[in-house]
Coordinates of C-alpha atoms in Angstrom, one line a residue:
Chain A
X1 CA 93.8 118.3 100.3
X2 CA 94.8 118.3 96.6
X3 CA 97.9 116.5 95.4
X4 CA 99.7 119.6 94.3
X5 CA 99.6 121.0 97.8
X6 CA 100.7 117.7 99.2
X7 CA 103.7 117.6 96.8
X8 CA 104.6 121.1 97.7
X9 CA 104.4 120.3 101.4
X10 CA 106.5 117.2 100.9
X11 CA 109.3 118.8 98.9
X12 CA 109.4 121.7 101.4
X13 CA 109.8 119.2 104.3
X14 CA 112.5 117.3 102.4
X15 CA 114.4 120.4 101.6
X16 CA 114.1 121.8 105.1
X17 CA 116.4 118.9 106.3
X18 CA 118.7 118.5 103.3
X19 CA 121.4 116.5 105.0
X20 CA 119.1 114.2 106.7
X21 CA 117.0 113.7 103.5
X22 CA 120.2 113.0 101.5
X23 CA 121.5 110.4 103.9
X24 CA 118.1 108.7 104.0
X25 CA 118.1 108.7 100.2
X26 CA 121.6 107.3 100.1
X27 CA 120.2 104.0 101.4
X28 CA 117.9 103.8 98.4
X29 CA 120.5 105.1 96.0
X30 CA 122.8 102.3 97.0
X31 CA 120.0 99.7 97.0
X32 CA 118.8 100.7 93.5
X33 CA 122.3 101.0 92.1
X34 CA 123.1 97.5 93.4
X35 CA 120.0 96.0 91.9
X36 CA 120.4 97.7 88.5
X37 CA 124.1 97.0 88.3
X38 CA 123.9 93.4 89.3
X39 CA 121.1 92.9 86.8
X40 CA 123.3 94.6 84.2
X41 CA 126.1 92.1 84.9
X42 CA 123.6 89.2 84.8
X43 CA 122.0 90.2 81.5
X44 CA 125.4 91.2 80.1
X45 CA 126.7 87.7 80.7
X46 CA 123.6 86.3 79.1
X47 CA 124.0 88.4 76.1
X48 CA 127.6 87.5 75.6
X49 CA 126.9 83.8 75.9
X50 CA 123.9 84.0 73.5
X51 CA 125.9 86.0 71.0
X52 CA 128.6 83.3 71.0
X53 CA 125.9 80.6 70.5
X54 CA 124.3 82.6 67.7
X55 CA 127.6 83.2 65.9
X56 CA 127.9 79.5 65.6
X57 CA 124.8 79.5 63.6
X58 CA 121.2 79.7 64.4
X59 CA 119.2 76.7 63.3
X60 CA 122.2 74.5 63.5
X61 CA 122.0 70.9 64.8
X62 CA 125.1 69.0 65.9
X63 CA 125.1 65.3 65.3
X64 CA 127.7 63.3 67.2
X65 CA 128.0 59.6 68.0
X66 CA 127.1 58.1 71.3
X67 CA 123.9 58.6 73.3
X68 CA 124.2 61.2 76.1
X69 CA 121.8 61.9 78.8
X70 CA 123.2 65.3 79.6
X71 CA 122.6 67.3 76.4
X72 CA 124.1 70.5 77.7
X73 CA 127.4 69.3 79.0
X74 CA 127.8 65.9 77.5
X75 CA 131.1 64.8 75.9
X76 CA 133.0 68.0 76.3
X77 CA 130.3 70.3 74.9
X78 CA 129.5 71.1 71.4
X79 CA 133.1 71.3 70.3
X80 CA 133.9 67.9 71.7
X81 CA 134.6 65.0 69.4
X82 CA 133.1 61.5 69.6
X83 CA 135.6 60.1 72.0
X84 CA 132.9 59.0 74.4
X85 CA 130.7 57.7 71.6
X86 CA 133.6 55.9 69.9
X87 CA 134.6 54.2 73.1
X88 CA 131.0 52.9 73.3
X89 CA 131.4 51.5 69.8
X90 CA 128.9 53.9 68.3
X91 CA 129.8 55.9 65.2
X92 CA 128.3 58.1 62.5
X93 CA 129.5 57.2 59.0
X94 CA 129.3 59.0 55.7
X95 CA 126.7 56.4 54.7
X96 CA 124.5 57.5 57.6
X97 CA 124.6 61.1 56.3
X98 CA 123.7 60.1 52.8
X99 CA 120.9 58.0 54.3
X100 CA 119.6 61.0 56.3
X101 CA 119.9 63.4 53.4
X102 CA 117.9 61.1 51.2
X103 CA 115.0 60.9 53.7
X104 CA 114.7 64.3 55.5
X105 CA 111.7 66.2 54.3
X106 CA 112.9 69.6 55.4
X107 CA 115.6 71.6 53.5
X108 CA 118.9 71.1 55.3
X109 CA 122.6 71.6 54.6
X110 CA 125.0 68.9 56.0
X111 CA 128.6 69.5 56.9
X112 CA 130.6 66.6 58.2
X113 CA 133.9 67.5 60.0
X114 CA 136.7 65.7 61.6
X115 CA 139.3 67.5 63.8
X116 CA 142.7 66.9 65.0
X117 CA 145.5 69.0 66.5
X118 CA 148.2 70.0 64.1
X119 CA 151.5 71.8 63.8
X120 CA 151.7 74.4 61.1
X121 CA 155.0 75.7 59.8
X122 CA 156.1 78.3 57.3
X123 CA 159.8 78.6 56.9
X124 CA 161.2 78.9 60.5
X125 CA 157.9 79.9 62.1
X126 CA 155.8 77.2 63.7
X127 CA 152.5 77.3 65.5
X128 CA 150.0 74.8 66.7
X129 CA 146.4 74.9 65.6
X130 CA 143.3 72.8 64.7
X131 CA 143.0 70.9 61.5
X132 CA 139.4 70.8 60.4
X133 CA 138.6 68.3 57.6
X134 CA 135.6 69.7 55.9
X135 CA 133.5 69.9 52.7
X136 CA 132.5 73.2 51.0
X137 CA 129.3 73.2 53.0
X138 CA 131.4 73.9 56.2
X139 CA 131.7 77.6 55.3
X140 CA 128.0 78.0 54.9
X141 CA 126.8 76.2 58.0
X142 CA 129.5 77.7 60.3
X143 CA 129.1 81.2 58.7
X144 CA 132.8 81.4 57.9
X145 CA 133.5 83.9 55.2
X146 CA 136.6 84.1 53.0
X147 CA 138.7 87.3 53.3
X148 CA 141.2 86.4 50.6
X149 CA 141.4 83.7 47.9
X150 CA 138.7 81.0 47.7
X151 CA 137.1 78.3 49.9
X152 CA 137.7 74.5 49.7
X153 CA 135.9 73.3 46.5
X154 CA 134.1 70.1 45.7
X155 CA 137.0 69.3 43.4
X156 CA 139.5 69.6 46.2
X157 CA 137.5 67.0 48.2
X158 CA 136.9 64.7 45.2
X159 CA 140.6 64.8 44.1
X160 CA 142.2 64.8 47.5
X161 CA 144.0 68.0 46.5
X162 CA 146.3 69.4 49.2
X163 CA 144.6 72.9 49.1
X164 CA 143.8 74.5 52.4
X165 CA 142.0 77.6 53.8
X166 CA 143.8 79.1 56.8
X167 CA 142.4 81.1 59.7
X168 CA 143.1 84.7 60.2
X169 CA 145.5 84.2 63.1
X170 CA 147.4 81.6 61.1
X171 CA 147.8 84.2 58.3
X172 CA 149.0 86.9 60.6
X173 CA 151.4 84.6 62.5
X174 CA 153.0 82.7 59.7
X175 CA 152.7 85.3 56.9
X176 CA 153.0 88.6 58.7
X177 CA 154.0 90.6 55.6
X178 CA 152.3 89.1 52.7
X179 CA 149.2 87.3 51.6
X180 CA 149.3 83.6 52.2
X181 CA 147.2 82.8 49.2
X182 CA 149.2 80.7 46.7
X183 CA 152.0 80.1 49.3
X184 CA 153.0 76.6 50.4
X185 CA 152.6 75.7 54.1
X186 CA 153.7 72.7 56.0
X187 CA 151.2 70.8 58.2
X188 CA 152.6 68.0 60.4
X189 CA 155.5 67.9 57.9
X190 CA 153.5 67.6 54.7
X191 CA 153.4 70.4 52.2
X192 CA 150.0 72.0 51.3
X193 CA 149.0 75.0 49.3
X194 CA 147.0 77.9 50.8
X195 CA 144.1 78.8 48.5
X196 CA 142.1 81.0 50.9
X197 CA 142.2 83.0 54.1
X198 CA 139.1 83.0 56.4
X199 CA 137.9 86.3 57.9
X200 CA 138.4 86.7 61.6
X201 CA 135.4 85.4 63.5
X202 CA 136.3 85.1 67.2
X203 CA 135.5 82.1 69.4
X204 CA 132.1 80.5 69.0
X205 CA 131.3 77.7 71.5
X206 CA 134.9 76.4 71.9
X207 CA 135.6 76.3 68.2
X208 CA 137.7 79.1 66.7
X209 CA 138.3 79.1 63.0
X210 CA 140.9 81.8 63.5
X211 CA 143.7 79.4 64.7
X212 CA 142.5 76.6 62.4
X213 CA 143.3 75.3 59.0
X214 CA 140.4 73.9 56.9
X215 CA 141.5 70.9 54.8
X216 CA 139.5 69.0 52.2
X217 CA 137.6 66.3 54.0
X218 CA 139.2 63.5 52.0
X219 CA 142.9 64.3 52.7
X220 CA 145.0 63.2 55.6
X221 CA 144.0 59.6 56.3
X222 CA 147.6 58.5 56.2
X223 CA 149.4 61.6 57.4
X224 CA 147.1 62.5 60.3
X225 CA 145.7 59.1 61.1
X226 CA 142.1 60.4 60.8
X227 CA 139.5 57.8 59.7
X228 CA 137.2 59.7 57.4
X229 CA 134.5 57.2 57.3
X230 CA 133.9 57.9 61.0
X231 CA 132.6 61.4 61.3
X232 CA 133.3 63.1 64.6
X233 CA 130.9 66.0 64.2
X234 CA 128.3 66.7 61.6
X235 CA 126.7 70.1 61.5
X236 CA 123.2 70.2 60.0
X237 CA 121.9 73.6 59.2
X238 CA 118.2 74.0 58.9
X239 CA 117.5 76.4 56.1
X240 CA 114.5 77.6 58.1
X241 CA 115.8 78.0 61.7
X242 CA 112.3 77.7 63.1
X243 CA 112.1 74.1 61.9
X244 CA 115.1 73.0 64.0
X245 CA 113.1 71.0 66.5
X246 CA 111.1 69.3 63.8
X247 CA 114.2 68.4 61.9
X248 CA 115.8 67.1 65.2
X249 CA 112.8 64.8 65.7
X250 CA 112.9 63.6 62.1
X251 CA 116.6 62.9 62.0
X252 CA 116.4 61.1 65.3
X253 CA 113.6 58.9 63.9
X254 CA 115.5 58.2 60.7
X255 CA 118.8 57.4 62.3
X256 CA 117.2 55.3 65.1
X257 CA 115.5 53.1 62.5
X258 CA 118.8 52.7 60.7
X259 CA 120.9 52.0 63.8
X260 CA 118.1 50.1 65.6
X261 CA 119.0 52.1 68.7
X262 CA 119.8 55.6 69.9
X263 CA 123.6 55.6 69.8
X264 CA 124.0 59.2 68.7
X265 CA 123.2 62.7 70.0
X266 CA 121.7 65.7 68.2
X267 CA 122.2 69.0 69.9
X268 CA 119.9 71.8 68.8
X269 CA 121.5 75.2 69.2
X270 CA 118.0 76.8 69.5
X271 CA 117.0 74.4 72.3
X272 CA 120.4 75.0 74.0
X273 CA 119.9 78.8 73.6
X274 CA 116.5 78.5 75.4
X275 CA 118.1 76.6 78.2
X276 CA 120.9 79.0 78.6
X277 CA 118.4 81.9 78.4
X278 CA 116.3 80.5 81.2
X279 CA 119.4 79.6 83.3
X280 CA 120.8 83.1 82.9
X281 CA 117.4 84.7 83.7
X282 CA 117.4 82.8 87.0
X283 CA 120.9 83.9 87.7
X284 CA 120.0 87.5 87.0
X285 CA 117.0 87.3 89.3
X286 CA 119.2 85.9 92.0
X287 CA 121.7 88.8 91.6
X288 CA 118.8 91.2 91.7
X289 CA 117.6 89.6 94.9
X290 CA 121.0 90.1 96.5
X291 CA 120.9 93.8 95.5
X292 CA 117.3 93.9 96.8
X293 CA 118.7 93.2 100.3
X294 CA 120.5 96.5 100.4
X295 CA 117.3 98.1 99.1
X296 CA 115.5 96.6 102.1
X297 CA 118.0 98.2 104.4
X298 CA 117.5 101.5 102.6
X299 CA 113.7 101.1 103.1
X300 CA 114.2 100.6 106.8
X301 CA 116.2 103.8 106.9
X302 CA 113.3 105.6 105.3
X303 CA 110.9 104.2 107.9
X304 CA 113.3 105.2 110.7
X305 CA 113.7 108.8 109.6
X306 CA 110.0 109.2 108.9
X307 CA 109.2 108.0 112.4
X308 CA 111.6 110.7 113.7
X309 CA 110.0 113.2 111.4
X310 CA 106.5 112.4 112.6
X311 CA 107.6 112.8 116.2
X312 CA 109.3 116.1 115.6
X313 CA 106.3 117.4 113.7
X314 CA 103.7 116.2 116.2
X315 CA 102.7 119.8 116.9
X316 CA 102.4 120.6 113.2
X317 CA 100.1 117.5 112.9
X318 CA 98.0 118.8 115.8
X319 CA 97.7 122.3 114.1
X320 CA 96.7 120.8 110.8
X321 CA 94.1 118.6 112.5
X322 CA 92.8 121.6 114.4
X323 CA 92.3 123.3 111.1
X324 CA 90.3 120.4 109.7
X325 CA 92.8 117.9 108.3
X326 CA 91.3 114.4 108.3
X327 CA 93.3 111.3 109.1
X328 CA 93.6 110.6 105.4
X329 CA 95.1 114.0 104.7
X330 CA 97.9 113.5 107.2
X331 CA 98.4 109.9 106.0
X332 CA 98.8 111.1 102.4
X333 CA 101.1 113.9 103.4
X334 CA 103.6 111.6 105.1
X335 CA 103.2 108.9 102.4
X336 CA 104.0 111.3 99.7
X337 CA 107.0 112.5 101.6
X338 CA 108.4 109.0 102.1
X339 CA 107.6 108.1 98.5
X340 CA 109.3 111.2 97.2
X341 CA 112.4 110.5 99.2
X342 CA 112.4 107.0 97.9
X343 CA 111.7 107.9 94.2
X344 CA 114.4 110.6 94.3
X345 CA 116.8 108.0 95.7
X346 CA 115.7 105.6 93.0
X347 CA 116.3 108.0 90.2
X348 CA 119.7 109.0 91.6
X349 CA 120.5 105.3 92.0
X350 CA 119.7 104.7 88.4
X351 CA 122.1 107.5 87.4
X352 CA 124.8 106.0 89.7
X353 CA 124.3 102.6 88.2
X354 CA 124.4 103.8 84.6
X355 CA 127.6 105.7 85.3
X356 CA 129.0 102.9 87.4
X357 CA 128.4 100.2 84.9
X358 CA 129.7 102.2 82.0
X359 CA 132.9 103.4 83.6
X360 CA 133.7 100.7 86.2
X361 CA 132.0 97.4 85.9
X362 CA 132.3 97.2 82.1
X363 CA 136.0 97.1 82.5
X364 CA 135.8 93.7 84.1
X365 CA 132.8 92.1 82.5
X366 CA 130.0 92.7 80.0
X367 CA 127.2 94.7 81.3
X368 CA 123.8 95.5 79.8
X369 CA 121.3 97.8 81.5
X370 CA 118.0 96.8 80.3
X371 CA 114.8 98.9 80.2
X372 CA 113.1 96.3 82.4
X373 CA 115.7 96.6 85.1
X374 CA 115.2 100.4 85.2
X375 CA 111.4 100.0 85.3
X376 CA 111.9 97.4 88.1
X377 CA 114.1 99.8 90.0
X378 CA 111.6 102.7 89.8
X379 CA 108.7 100.4 90.7
X380 CA 110.7 99.1 93.6
X381 CA 111.6 102.5 94.9
X382 CA 108.0 103.6 94.9
X383 CA 107.0 100.4 96.6
X384 CA 109.7 100.8 99.2
X385 CA 108.6 104.4 99.9
X386 CA 105.0 103.5 100.3
X387 CA 105.6 100.3 102.2
X388 CA 108.0 101.7 104.7
X389 CA 106.1 105.0 104.9
X390 CA 102.8 103.5 105.8
X391 CA 103.6 102.8 109.5
X392 CA 105.0 106.2 110.3
X393 CA 102.2 107.9 108.3
X394 CA 99.6 105.9 110.1
X395 CA 101.1 106.8 113.5
X396 CA 100.8 110.5 112.4
X397 CA 97.3 110.2 111.1
X398 CA 96.0 108.5 114.2
X399 CA 97.2 111.1 116.7
X400 CA 94.4 112.7 118.6
X401 CA 94.4 116.5 117.8
X402 CA 94.4 117.6 121.5
X403 CA 97.3 115.3 122.3
X404 CA 99.3 116.4 119.3
X405 CA 98.7 120.1 120.1
X406 CA 99.9 119.6 123.7
X407 CA 103.1 118.0 122.5
X408 CA 106.2 120.2 123.3
Chain B
X1 CA 67.5 127.6 120.0
X2 CA 71.0 127.9 121.3
X3 CA 74.0 127.6 118.9
X4 CA 75.9 125.6 121.5
X5 CA 74.3 123.4 124.1
X6 CA 76.4 121.5 126.7
X7 CA 74.4 119.1 128.9
X8 CA 76.2 117.4 131.7
X9 CA 79.5 117.1 129.9
X10 CA 82.1 115.1 131.8
X11 CA 85.7 114.4 131.0
X12 CA 87.5 111.9 133.1
X13 CA 91.2 111.2 132.8
X14 CA 92.6 108.0 134.1
X15 CA 96.3 107.9 135.0
X16 CA 97.2 104.6 136.4
X17 CA 94.7 103.9 139.2
X18 CA 93.9 107.5 139.8
X19 CA 90.9 109.1 138.0
X20 CA 90.7 112.8 137.6
X21 CA 87.4 114.6 136.8
X22 CA 88.6 117.4 134.6
X23 CA 85.0 118.3 133.9
X24 CA 82.5 117.0 136.4
X25 CA 79.2 117.7 134.7
X26 CA 79.1 121.0 132.9
X27 CA 75.9 122.3 131.4
X28 CA 75.2 125.7 129.6
X29 CA 73.9 127.1 126.4
X30 CA 75.4 129.8 124.3
X31 CA 73.2 131.6 121.7
X32 CA 74.2 133.1 118.4
X33 CA 76.1 136.3 118.4
X34 CA 77.1 136.0 122.1
X35 CA 80.4 137.3 123.3
X36 CA 81.5 135.0 126.2
X37 CA 84.5 134.8 128.4
X38 CA 85.2 131.5 130.2
X39 CA 87.2 132.2 133.4
X40 CA 88.8 130.1 136.1
X41 CA 92.1 129.4 137.9
X42 CA 94.6 127.1 136.2
X43 CA 93.6 123.5 136.6
X44 CA 89.9 124.4 136.8
X45 CA 89.1 122.5 133.5
X46 CA 88.6 125.5 131.3
X47 CA 91.1 124.3 128.7
X48 CA 89.5 120.9 128.6
X49 CA 86.2 122.6 128.2
X50 CA 87.6 124.7 125.3
X51 CA 89.0 121.6 123.6
X52 CA 85.7 119.9 123.7
X53 CA 83.9 123.0 122.5
X54 CA 86.4 123.1 119.6
X55 CA 85.9 119.4 118.7
X56 CA 89.6 118.8 119.4
X57 CA 88.6 116.4 122.2
X58 CA 85.6 114.3 122.9
X59 CA 83.7 114.2 126.3
X60 CA 83.6 111.0 128.4
X61 CA 79.9 111.5 128.7
X62 CA 77.2 114.1 128.2
X63 CA 75.8 115.6 125.1
X64 CA 77.2 118.5 123.0
X65 CA 74.9 120.0 120.4
X66 CA 76.4 122.4 117.9
X67 CA 74.0 124.1 115.5
X68 CA 71.4 121.5 116.7
X69 CA 73.6 118.5 115.8
X70 CA 74.9 116.1 118.4
X71 CA 78.7 116.3 117.8
X72 CA 79.7 114.2 120.9
X73 CA 79.1 111.0 119.0
X74 CA 80.7 112.0 115.6
X75 CA 83.6 110.1 114.1
X76 CA 87.0 111.7 113.5
X77 CA 86.3 112.6 109.8
X78 CA 83.1 114.5 110.7
X79 CA 84.8 116.2 113.6
X80 CA 87.6 117.3 111.2
X81 CA 84.9 118.8 108.9
X82 CA 83.4 120.8 111.8
X83 CA 86.8 122.1 112.9
X84 CA 87.4 123.1 109.3
X85 CA 84.1 124.8 108.6
X86 CA 82.1 125.7 111.7
X87 CA 84.8 126.7 114.2
X88 CA 87.7 129.0 114.1
X89 CA 90.3 128.3 116.7
X90 CA 92.8 130.8 118.2
X91 CA 95.5 129.4 120.5
X92 CA 97.5 131.0 123.2
X93 CA 100.8 130.2 121.5
X94 CA 99.5 131.2 118.0
X95 CA 100.3 127.8 116.5
X96 CA 101.3 129.0 113.1
X97 CA 103.4 126.7 110.9
X98 CA 106.9 128.2 111.0
X99 CA 107.8 127.0 107.5
X100 CA 104.9 129.0 105.9
X101 CA 104.5 132.7 105.3
X102 CA 101.6 134.6 106.9
X103 CA 99.6 134.3 103.7
X104 CA 100.2 130.6 103.4
X105 CA 99.2 130.1 107.1
X106 CA 96.0 131.9 106.5
X107 CA 95.3 129.8 103.4
X108 CA 96.0 126.5 105.3
X109 CA 92.4 125.7 106.2
X110 CA 91.4 125.8 102.5
X111 CA 93.7 122.9 101.9
X112 CA 91.4 120.7 104.0
X113 CA 88.1 122.0 102.8
X114 CA 85.8 119.6 101.1
X115 CA 84.2 122.2 98.9
X116 CA 87.0 124.5 98.0
X117 CA 86.8 127.9 96.4
X118 CA 89.0 128.5 93.4
X119 CA 92.7 129.1 94.3
X120 CA 92.4 132.8 93.1
X121 CA 89.4 133.5 95.3
X122 CA 91.1 131.9 98.3
X123 CA 94.2 134.0 97.9
X124 CA 92.1 137.2 97.4
X125 CA 90.1 136.4 100.6
X126 CA 93.3 135.7 102.6
X127 CA 94.8 138.9 101.5
X128 CA 91.7 140.8 102.4
X129 CA 91.6 139.3 105.8
X130 CA 95.2 140.1 106.5
X131 CA 94.7 143.7 105.3
X132 CA 91.6 144.1 107.6
X133 CA 93.7 143.2 110.6
X134 CA 96.5 145.6 109.6
X135 CA 99.1 143.1 108.2
X136 CA 99.1 144.3 104.6
X137 CA 102.8 144.6 104.5
X138 CA 103.6 141.4 106.4
X139 CA 101.9 138.8 104.1
X140 CA 105.1 137.1 102.9
X141 CA 106.8 137.2 106.3
X142 CA 107.4 134.0 108.2
X143 CA 106.1 133.7 111.8
X144 CA 109.7 134.2 113.3
X145 CA 109.9 137.6 111.6
X146 CA 106.8 138.9 113.4
X147 CA 105.9 140.0 116.9
X148 CA 103.6 138.0 119.1
X149 CA 100.8 140.4 118.5
X150 CA 101.2 140.2 114.7
X151 CA 101.4 136.4 114.9
X152 CA 98.2 136.2 116.9
X153 CA 96.5 138.5 114.3
X154 CA 97.6 136.1 111.5
X155 CA 96.1 133.3 113.6
X156 CA 92.8 135.2 113.8
X157 CA 92.8 135.7 110.1
X158 CA 93.4 132.0 109.7
X159 CA 90.5 131.3 112.0
X160 CA 88.3 133.5 109.9
X161 CA 89.4 132.1 106.6
X162 CA 86.5 129.6 106.2
X163 CA 84.0 132.1 107.6
X164 CA 82.9 129.9 110.6
X165 CA 80.0 131.1 112.8
X166 CA 82.0 130.5 116.0
X167 CA 85.4 131.7 117.0
X168 CA 87.0 130.0 120.0
X169 CA 90.1 131.5 121.6
X170 CA 92.1 129.8 124.3
X171 CA 93.9 132.4 126.3
X172 CA 94.5 134.5 123.1
X173 CA 96.2 137.3 125.0
X174 CA 98.2 135.1 127.4
X175 CA 101.5 135.6 125.7
X176 CA 101.0 139.3 124.7
X177 CA 101.8 142.6 126.4
X178 CA 99.0 144.8 127.3
X179 CA 99.0 146.8 124.0
X180 CA 99.0 143.6 122.0
X181 CA 96.3 142.1 124.2
X182 CA 94.1 145.2 123.7
X183 CA 94.5 145.0 120.0
X184 CA 93.4 141.3 120.0
X185 CA 90.4 142.1 122.2
X186 CA 89.4 145.0 119.9
X187 CA 89.6 142.7 116.9
X188 CA 87.4 140.2 118.7
X189 CA 84.9 142.9 119.6
X190 CA 84.8 143.9 116.0
X191 CA 84.2 140.4 114.8
X192 CA 81.4 140.1 117.4
X193 CA 79.9 143.2 116.0
X194 CA 80.1 141.7 112.6
X195 CA 77.9 138.7 113.7
X196 CA 80.3 136.1 115.0
X197 CA 79.8 134.1 118.2
X198 CA 83.0 134.6 120.2
X199 CA 84.0 132.4 123.1
X200 CA 87.4 133.0 124.8
X201 CA 89.2 131.6 127.8
X202 CA 91.1 133.9 130.1
X203 CA 92.3 134.1 133.7
X204 CA 92.8 137.9 133.4
X205 CA 89.9 139.8 135.0
X206 CA 90.3 142.9 132.9
X207 CA 90.3 140.8 129.7
X208 CA 87.4 138.8 131.0
X209 CA 85.5 142.0 131.8
X210 CA 85.4 142.9 128.1
X211 CA 82.9 140.1 127.3
X212 CA 79.1 140.4 127.5
X213 CA 78.9 137.2 129.6
X214 CA 81.3 135.5 131.9
X215 CA 81.1 131.8 132.8
X216 CA 83.3 130.9 135.7
X217 CA 84.7 127.4 136.1
X218 CA 86.2 125.8 139.2
X219 CA 87.1 122.2 139.8
X220 CA 85.4 121.1 136.6
X221 CA 82.0 122.8 137.4
X222 CA 80.3 126.0 136.5
X223 CA 80.3 128.2 139.6
X224 CA 79.0 131.4 138.1
X225 CA 77.3 132.6 134.9
X226 CA 77.0 136.4 134.8
X227 CA 76.0 138.9 132.2
X228 CA 77.9 142.2 132.3

């Protein structure tokens, strides 16, 4: 029996019982939609975490004081200071950074920063934010661009000039009607001059430049109580991001030799990204497996209805056999029917999941329907149709012609 | 050499602890171009005999040679091929597929043929067969839209589709009125004249009397074998 005939037979049988076929498909539709949508939520979450990590700079290493066993979560994450390290007596100094820069063989850009919470005031308007003490390299390694004015210069750092760059939110909150550039601003009671406004960037790994003020690294020892010889966090940008792990190894060696022990931590964004990627992939697979349970139930529905169909059509099977149908012909006929039901359900399920994730789920969380989840869904629905169709089809194929013909 | 050779065919059914000999050792031969009626009261075993003749069922013991091949030991795929190519079967209740048109029903055996004609030739042959038995205008009708006699003629056209040497008919006129029955008998006579071997089962003496040879079965045995 050629396949075209088989397909025609199968579609005819499916359309002959429209309601029943649709209800059977519904199980698969729900199953496939669940798998695709849950995977979309999983990979959407992965994408949003990864894009945050990448916006903080690919190829960036973060050097902080204190040895940590848990690289991923240690010391309050990437944005955390060196509180834990400081309490252990370990510290990173400006001298350490000079020492490293002199010895590293790869091209790098070093940006030391200290942070503290500050109160910012313009006239009667006050807001709280983060004071980031930084050098000009900060803007390069953190990919912070200037929307208005200029960045902190080397001269500002060298001369301890009270010039600051303010974040976008600070600009809109404190200077709603005018450019802040050239305006005075009070930070913790001391007057500074705004020389630049940073472009809005959004949050990246707990640090938001939008609500921050970037001050020259050298200012504020007295007014803020920050000790600039102890550097809370140093961002090291690898000019070639692919060298990040080699640079990590090299700096670890250099600093370990200088300190005679490992009392610091270097976090590699790339390594962290890999870790998050694999963790989120596992999460996505887990979500898909939960959706897969409903697909299983749908598959059992197909098997059930195919068994009913085989029983109902016993006489037809007998007639076909009397006219020369072999066991294989009957088997294929019913397998195609169950597969078609399942594939049609799968395709409708994909449509439902695309609509559902675009219009409903995306209101609550990021979703991303990937090509691989669609392929997986189609593959699964074919597999379900064949797997759950085999038993009913074999029952049909193995009927003895004379018994099938006698069936009333 | 006979076309069909039955030697000591037995068919035993076991239901629980009871065994029933549906056929208790049947032997006969049927030559090419014969026109045979198999007669007997209900329960005599004539239907079982017909099913075994048609390779729809296998005997418990005995040898069945068809065209000099022992078919009693064949496997299901080979039996399917014989049912497709060598035997045309006509049933009492027509056994057309209700979802298919007359033409599609006639074409059905081609679907299972191992060496198929081209689709166009198949359709041409099916149309010609339907025209020959007077159903030119009914080709696209479904079985429910046709009378019993028309349905049975479609079934005969279907049996002829693969041009088998043997036509087996199990009570072909059992569900028809006398006019319809006469038409079917006339078609079978015509086919016989055209060279087919015809074997049909009936319990109606007037229908049985139309055959050239009558084999009578009772309690699973041949009790008479007469030539008219």
